[in-house]
Amino acid sequence: MQQVLGISISLPTNRQPLQIERKMRFRRPQLRVPQSKSAFADGNARWTNLDLDPVPQSARLWGPLSFIDFAAYWISDAFNSATWQFASSIIAVGLTWRESIAIVAVSFFIISFVISANGAVGAIYHVPFPVIARASWGFWGSYIAILSRSILAVFWFAIQNVNGGNAVKAMIGAIWPSFLTLKNHIPESQGIETNTMIAYLIFFIVQFPFLCIHPNKVRWLFIAKSIIVPIAWIAILIWAFVAEGAGPIFQQKATVSGSQYSWLFLASMTSVLGNYATLSVNQSDFSRYSRVTPKWQLLYVPMLPIVFTFISFIGIVASSAGWSRYGGDIPWDPIELISNWSSRSCRFFAAFSFALASLGVNISANSISAANDLMALFPTYVNLRRGQILCGLLSWALVPWKILESAGNFLNFMSAYAVFLGPIAAIMLWDFWLIKQRKYDTLALYQPQNPIYSFAGWLVNWRAVVAFLAGVAPSLPGLINSVNSGIPVGVGVHPYQFGWILGFVGTSIVYVGLSMLFPVPAAMIERPVLADEIYDMREGAVDSVAPESAEEIRVQNKGEKEFI
């Protein structure tokens, strides 16, 4: 047998013709994702893969300028069509600009504490939300929290796709005006026209490559968006004051009063809280990549109310100016507003800012969140990239353009899932900061056979389940009524109208009470076990630290230990 140019030639010994055998290799499609070879997997691929493992030191790239990274992330997340529509859509249903601004400011002041507290856990232990949830819910119990969040993340991804598609439609219309009057071939009952669907497809295609980018690299998108979009929106604010002196909306009075006023106020607050209910539990999906101490998470408490309230103020002033200048109803949809402008170049660039806004928030708040959830559900076959792509595909099945048909529907949608995520955020917050005294064992979070988080072998913390049901149950009648108004529930609709606050407070009381009455001794560990300790203990660890970053990491580890 001889090898000639990669061809195996068999020389005959019995005068047979030459047997020429070409080596051909076929690679079967690889459905499984790379599995962790670290001590975290412990031979059980059911609970982790490389993307679910704690982020090693060399992969924590959100720093040393983490202030810029996280500030850009939140500014990017804040500047989106939904934030613009908060206050203006509240005005559209009967309240004044004063109540609208107050609702946005108070709501984000409340939720900033929850985001900061839950984000600190990821910054300390460098693990994502689905893994952190195992400490308070148990391994199987965590699926309740994971499924609840993943559904809302996919929904919001779909809605931002529609917002982005509408912005692309306005961009194309500014270049090619006849596109806006393109003949419709889609039945009217579907709630979308042909030109809008084309724009929706274009936005989705442009967005698709970003679904394949790792969170460590996508932060540059947030920085770019945090520069471009604020400049464009501040320019719109200036136009509103110059064009119409901000319009007559500042003299408007509320069209509701009495108890209706109070319930509408609470319902609007729940809607605002519901919009960022996902980030109240999943901030760790990004903070896990941080190289600085967890104290940076406190940045959110003053920053979020200021940034989000300012954007809502832009929405109010711009909508008011549009109302005064163009007549008709309040244009609470910003694309509807800019479509009235006579300057095609202004329409194009303003619409581009809204398309970029939708793209950035879809990555920062929705696709990566959903990807982490789907990865936790199917770690053998789904990683971060596949999870984001799957989120994008699932979003098509939700027909999101029907949700955005009116201000009332928009508020109802944001209220709906908040009733589930408020209790989840409460359980995770109090479990870490009060019940477990900030002490988690990172290794045990990946090993169901470890007694620390096995909850007597059931892998479900019944205390969390009972507290969750107690927080959600009062809002269920109102939730049912919002889905089908033909089902009368009487006064049962009112708890739903402030479902996030009621669910958060009620679940907090029940969970803390049950955890103190029926403690889990195995989970009360003497000291926290950080991910770096496990990596350092591994023989032949794959993680390596560049010499120039050794001092920075030493300071970071010291800061984490001091914080906990």
XYZ file of C-alpha atoms in Angstrom, residues 97-547:
451
model
C -48.372 65.168 31.085
C -47.680 65.746 34.801
C -49.081 62.372 35.806
C -47.297 60.750 32.859
C -43.884 62.086 33.839
C -44.501 61.214 37.502
C -45.521 57.651 36.609
C -42.390 57.079 34.507
C -40.043 58.587 37.118
C -41.512 56.685 40.068
C -41.706 53.411 38.137
C -38.069 53.502 37.100
C -36.955 54.633 40.538
C -38.633 51.516 41.958
C -37.367 49.073 39.380
C -33.820 50.494 39.341
C -33.266 49.057 42.842
C -34.430 45.626 41.703
C -32.275 45.733 38.560
C -29.242 46.850 40.556
C -29.713 44.218 43.270
C -30.224 41.292 40.893
C -27.497 42.533 38.539
C -24.955 42.488 41.360
C -25.348 38.699 41.656
C -24.140 38.226 38.091
C -21.256 40.619 38.669
C -20.131 38.581 41.707
C -20.621 35.003 40.499
C -20.441 35.606 36.712
C -23.340 33.281 35.932
C -26.539 34.047 33.962
C -30.074 34.414 35.259
C -31.190 30.788 34.569
C -28.336 29.468 36.722
C -28.871 32.002 39.528
C -32.548 31.026 39.635
C -31.551 27.496 40.696
C -30.460 28.791 44.103
C -33.936 30.048 44.999
C -36.170 27.803 42.874
C -34.235 24.556 42.635
C -33.054 22.977 39.385
C -36.461 21.901 38.076
C -38.293 24.728 39.823
C -36.169 27.297 37.994
C -37.999 26.362 34.803
C -41.034 28.306 36.071
C -38.966 31.490 36.135
C -37.123 30.664 32.912
C -40.271 29.963 30.881
C -42.033 33.073 32.218
C -39.188 35.334 31.222
C -38.478 33.681 27.879
C -42.075 34.168 26.724
C -41.988 37.898 27.479
C -38.533 38.294 25.908
C -39.732 36.716 22.659
C -42.883 38.882 22.723
C -40.872 42.075 23.144
C -38.454 40.977 20.435
C -41.423 40.625 18.099
C -42.829 44.038 19.043
C -39.486 45.753 18.494
C -39.357 44.063 15.099
C -42.610 45.819 14.217
C -41.287 49.150 15.503
C -38.106 48.633 13.497
C -40.116 47.630 10.428
C -42.237 50.774 10.685
C -39.056 52.851 10.878
C -37.636 51.123 7.797
C -40.920 51.775 5.989
C -40.569 55.492 6.760
C -36.946 55.443 5.558
C -37.903 53.810 2.256
C -40.847 56.193 1.901
C -38.517 59.157 2.271
C -36.396 57.875 -0.631
C -39.174 56.300 -2.718
C -42.506 58.034 -1.884
C -44.599 55.694 -4.033
C -43.605 52.829 -1.703
C -46.012 54.232 0.882
C -48.918 53.820 -1.555
C -47.902 50.384 -2.766
C -50.929 48.219 -3.576
C -51.850 45.973 -0.660
C -52.135 42.238 -1.320
C -52.620 41.130 2.306
C -56.174 40.701 3.666
C -57.265 43.648 5.793
C -58.149 41.307 8.667
C -54.444 40.541 9.155
C -53.739 44.056 10.396
C -50.701 44.672 8.182
C -50.184 45.914 4.636
C -47.808 44.709 1.934
C -45.372 47.622 2.180
C -45.220 47.274 5.972
C -44.520 43.550 5.686
C -41.723 44.226 3.173
C -40.162 46.753 5.555
C -40.580 44.275 8.422
C -38.698 41.638 6.402
C -35.902 44.070 5.547
C -35.434 45.031 9.186
C -35.364 41.387 10.234
C -32.760 40.526 7.567
C -30.530 43.444 8.577
C -30.902 42.481 12.238
C -30.112 38.804 11.709
C -26.261 39.070 11.684
C -26.372 40.796 15.072
C -28.105 37.724 16.509
C -24.905 35.790 15.822
C -22.615 38.136 17.766
C -21.442 37.309 21.292
C -22.459 39.766 24.086
C -18.797 40.634 24.640
C -18.576 42.051 21.121
C -22.042 43.512 20.744
C -21.315 46.167 23.373
C -19.813 48.298 20.600
C -23.271 48.423 19.028
C -24.578 49.873 22.297
C -21.866 52.547 22.330
C -22.634 53.551 18.734
C -26.359 53.680 19.416
C -25.887 55.659 22.644
C -24.208 58.393 20.566
C -26.291 58.465 17.373
C -29.827 58.046 18.723
C -29.698 60.630 21.555
C -28.387 63.259 19.130
C -31.274 62.587 16.733
C -33.932 62.604 19.455
C -32.647 65.775 21.100
C -32.839 67.359 17.635
C -36.514 66.292 17.498
C -37.053 67.875 20.930
C -35.553 71.137 19.665
C -37.814 70.969 16.596
C -40.862 70.541 18.855
C -40.079 73.693 20.827
C -39.106 75.714 17.764
C -42.000 74.545 15.572
C -44.920 74.850 17.985
C -43.521 75.928 21.334
C -44.130 72.382 22.568
C -47.818 72.575 21.634
C -50.896 72.860 23.860
C -50.462 69.628 25.770
C -49.142 71.418 28.866
C -52.552 73.047 29.311
C -54.440 69.776 28.884
C -56.509 68.454 31.791
C -57.224 64.862 32.686
C -60.322 63.394 31.052
C -60.898 60.933 33.904
C -61.579 61.516 37.594
C -62.405 59.798 40.855
C -61.683 56.119 41.236
C -61.216 55.728 37.494
C -58.340 58.209 37.716
C -56.683 56.248 40.536
C -56.986 52.866 38.839
C -55.753 54.273 35.538
C -52.754 55.767 37.347
C -51.875 52.381 38.858
C -52.510 50.543 35.596
C -50.185 52.923 33.749
C -47.490 52.439 36.374
C -47.796 48.674 36.004
C -47.435 49.066 32.234
C -44.196 51.004 32.608
C -42.851 48.510 35.145
C -43.903 45.653 32.904
C -41.839 46.966 30.015
C -38.637 46.447 32.004
C -39.788 43.530 34.104
C -37.491 41.233 32.122
C -34.397 43.273 32.991
C -35.380 43.264 36.663
C -34.505 39.565 36.694
C -31.968 39.116 33.898
C -29.480 41.934 34.341
C -26.972 39.257 35.349
C -26.968 38.032 31.731
C -24.804 41.092 31.010
C -23.263 41.932 34.383
C -21.609 38.480 34.376
C -19.136 39.835 31.776
C -17.998 42.685 34.031
C -14.413 43.003 35.245
C -15.123 45.632 37.888
C -16.609 45.341 41.354
C -20.365 44.813 41.783
C -20.698 48.286 43.295
C -20.959 49.601 39.741
C -24.489 48.175 39.634
C -25.536 50.998 41.988
C -25.072 53.308 39.005
C -28.556 52.312 37.835
C -30.426 53.828 40.798
C -29.870 57.489 39.867
C -29.301 56.929 36.135
C -32.378 54.963 35.071
C -35.091 57.341 36.397
C -33.291 60.348 34.899
C -32.638 58.853 31.453
C -36.032 57.209 30.993
C -37.969 60.230 32.267
C -36.055 62.518 29.910
C -36.862 60.306 26.909
C -40.522 60.198 27.896
C -40.472 63.992 28.134
C -39.172 64.118 24.553
C -42.071 61.892 23.534
C -44.594 64.181 25.255
C -43.253 67.406 23.769
C -42.843 65.954 20.273
C -46.327 64.413 20.334
C -47.782 67.705 21.537
C -46.042 69.666 18.787
C -47.286 67.176 16.197
C -50.824 67.388 17.576
C -50.774 71.185 17.300
C -49.104 71.336 13.906
C -50.881 68.542 12.046
C -54.194 68.212 13.903
C -56.091 65.008 14.580
C -55.329 62.728 17.503
C -52.119 62.858 19.523
C -49.444 61.121 17.386
C -48.152 58.933 20.215
C -46.373 56.749 17.660
C -43.147 58.612 16.697
C -43.145 57.155 13.171
C -46.615 58.594 12.644
C -45.251 61.944 13.781
C -42.201 62.122 11.517
C -44.205 60.859 8.528
C -45.863 64.298 8.456
C -42.598 66.144 7.932
C -42.098 67.775 4.557
C -38.311 67.313 4.503
C -37.502 63.886 3.077
C -33.948 63.931 4.435
C -35.202 64.712 7.952
C -37.744 61.903 7.689
C -35.038 59.489 6.580
C -32.510 60.246 9.312
C -35.129 60.444 12.057
C -36.571 57.096 10.945
C -33.041 55.663 10.833
C -32.560 56.623 14.492
C -35.723 54.718 15.425
C -34.656 51.681 13.391
C -31.272 51.704 15.137
C -33.062 52.147 18.479
C -35.199 49.059 17.869
C -32.185 47.037 16.757
C -30.153 47.924 19.841
C -32.898 47.229 22.368
C -33.794 43.948 20.668
C -30.269 42.717 21.323
C -29.746 44.255 24.764
C -33.100 43.361 26.331
C -34.685 40.590 24.299
C -32.687 38.246 22.094
C -29.842 37.586 24.546
C -32.331 37.171 27.397
C -34.367 34.660 25.404
C -31.184 32.901 24.261
C -30.031 32.334 27.838
C -33.439 30.908 28.718
C -33.614 28.600 25.702
C -30.041 27.523 26.374
C -30.935 26.585 29.950
C -33.911 24.560 28.713
C -31.922 22.729 26.019
C -28.212 23.067 26.885
C -27.209 20.090 24.747
C -28.479 21.654 21.525
C -28.742 25.420 22.131
C -25.970 27.924 22.773
C -26.127 31.726 22.804
C -25.994 32.072 19.037
C -28.576 29.407 18.317
C -30.791 30.746 21.086
C -30.864 34.239 19.586
C -31.656 32.887 16.138
C -34.411 30.708 17.585
C -35.851 33.758 19.375
C -35.984 35.588 16.062
C -37.796 32.728 14.362
C -40.317 32.303 17.188
C -41.182 35.999 17.111
C -42.883 35.582 13.742
C -45.565 33.352 15.219
C -46.860 36.045 17.597
C -48.430 38.436 15.037
C -47.123 41.394 17.097
C -48.462 44.144 14.818
C -51.952 43.454 16.162
C -50.757 44.233 19.693
C -49.722 47.733 18.674
C -52.970 48.818 17.027
C -53.930 51.278 19.780
C -52.631 52.938 22.932
C -54.982 50.867 25.073
C -53.769 47.587 23.587
C -50.172 48.703 24.019
C -50.690 49.360 27.728
C -52.652 46.125 28.208
C -49.869 44.097 26.689
C -47.166 45.642 28.877
C -49.294 45.010 31.952
C -49.972 41.365 31.173
C -46.701 39.627 31.837
C -45.548 42.005 34.542
C -47.758 40.072 36.964
C -45.480 37.034 36.515
C -42.071 38.699 36.545
C -42.661 40.860 39.631
C -42.907 37.778 41.888
C -39.902 36.164 40.188
C -37.760 39.265 40.763
C -38.847 39.379 44.417
C -37.929 35.745 45.096
C -34.458 36.095 43.573
C -33.746 39.407 45.292
C -34.677 38.355 48.838
C -33.162 34.903 48.466
C -29.709 36.339 47.773
C -29.657 39.448 49.929
C -31.633 38.273 52.977
C -32.175 34.506 53.136
C -28.760 33.306 51.877
C -26.886 36.370 53.147
C -25.166 36.877 49.747
C -23.496 33.469 49.975
C -23.906 31.156 46.988
C -21.858 28.119 46.027
C -21.120 28.482 42.317
C -20.178 24.823 41.843
C -23.372 23.582 43.501
C -25.434 25.660 41.063
C -24.365 23.205 38.344
C -24.629 19.946 40.295
C -28.150 18.726 41.065
C -26.745 15.868 43.140
C -25.150 18.395 45.514
C -27.399 18.744 48.593
C -26.992 22.537 48.780
C -29.630 23.354 46.148
C -31.258 19.951 45.716
C -34.001 20.753 48.278
C -34.116 17.260 49.756
C -33.638 15.669 46.352
C -36.806 17.161 44.817
C -34.845 19.845 42.905
C -37.804 22.172 43.529
C -38.053 24.770 46.283
C -41.719 24.585 47.241
C -41.395 27.862 49.173
C -40.660 29.732 45.936
C -43.513 28.010 44.104
C -46.046 28.829 46.839
C -44.841 32.438 47.068
C -45.029 32.792 43.287
C -48.614 31.523 43.187
C -49.562 33.810 46.067
C -48.200 36.815 44.161
C -49.773 35.933 40.810
C -53.208 34.610 41.867
C -54.835 37.978 42.779
C -54.103 39.320 39.273
C -55.402 36.330 37.312
C -59.063 37.479 37.057
C -57.984 40.807 35.606
C -55.535 39.069 33.274
C -58.331 36.827 31.983
C -60.568 39.857 31.464
C -57.838 41.672 29.517
C -57.541 38.696 27.175
C -61.311 38.267 26.801
C -63.356 41.279 27.901
C -66.501 39.190 27.481
C -65.668 37.349 30.711
C -66.943 39.559 33.569
C -64.762 39.622 36.693
C -66.192 42.662 38.517
C -63.810 44.230 41.021
C -61.411 41.353 40.349
C -59.928 43.478 37.581
C -58.382 45.937 40.047
C -55.529 43.786 41.471
C -54.362 43.215 37.903
C -54.149 46.951 37.355
C -51.221 47.179 39.767
C -50.124 43.577 39.316
C -46.338 44.075 39.346
C -46.329 45.989 42.636
C -48.897 43.692 44.252
C -47.097 40.579 43.035
C -43.687 41.831 44.153
C -44.824 42.844 47.639
C -47.084 39.821 48.199
C -44.477 37.333 47.008
C -41.777 39.025 49.112
C -43.805 38.608 52.302
C -44.765 35.000 51.603
C -41.308 33.874 50.436
C -39.370 35.478 53.278
C -41.890 34.181 55.798
C -41.825 30.592 54.508
C -38.028 30.595 54.206
C -37.668 31.648 57.838
C -40.321 29.282 59.145
C -39.031 26.342 57.076
C -35.322 27.023 56.494
C -33.064 24.913 54.259
C -29.984 24.209 56.425
C -27.948 22.759 53.539
C -28.232 26.042 51.600
C -26.930 28.156 54.494
C -23.238 27.837 53.650
C -20.493 29.391 55.758
C -18.812 31.308 52.948
C -19.445 32.037 49.266
C -17.721 29.889 46.651
C -16.756 32.025 43.650
C -16.255 30.768 40.121
C -12.596 31.747 40.112
C -11.897 29.390 42.990
C -13.215 26.470 40.956
C -11.264 27.504 37.877
C -8.079 27.891 39.936
C -8.525 24.423 41.451
C -8.811 22.745 38.068
C -5.734 20.873 36.954
C -4.619 22.198 33.580
C -7.261 24.937 33.552
C -8.178 26.173 30.089
C -8.635 29.717 31.348
C -5.574 31.928 31.228
C -5.033 35.479 32.364
C -2.876 37.920 30.454
C -0.017 39.253 32.621
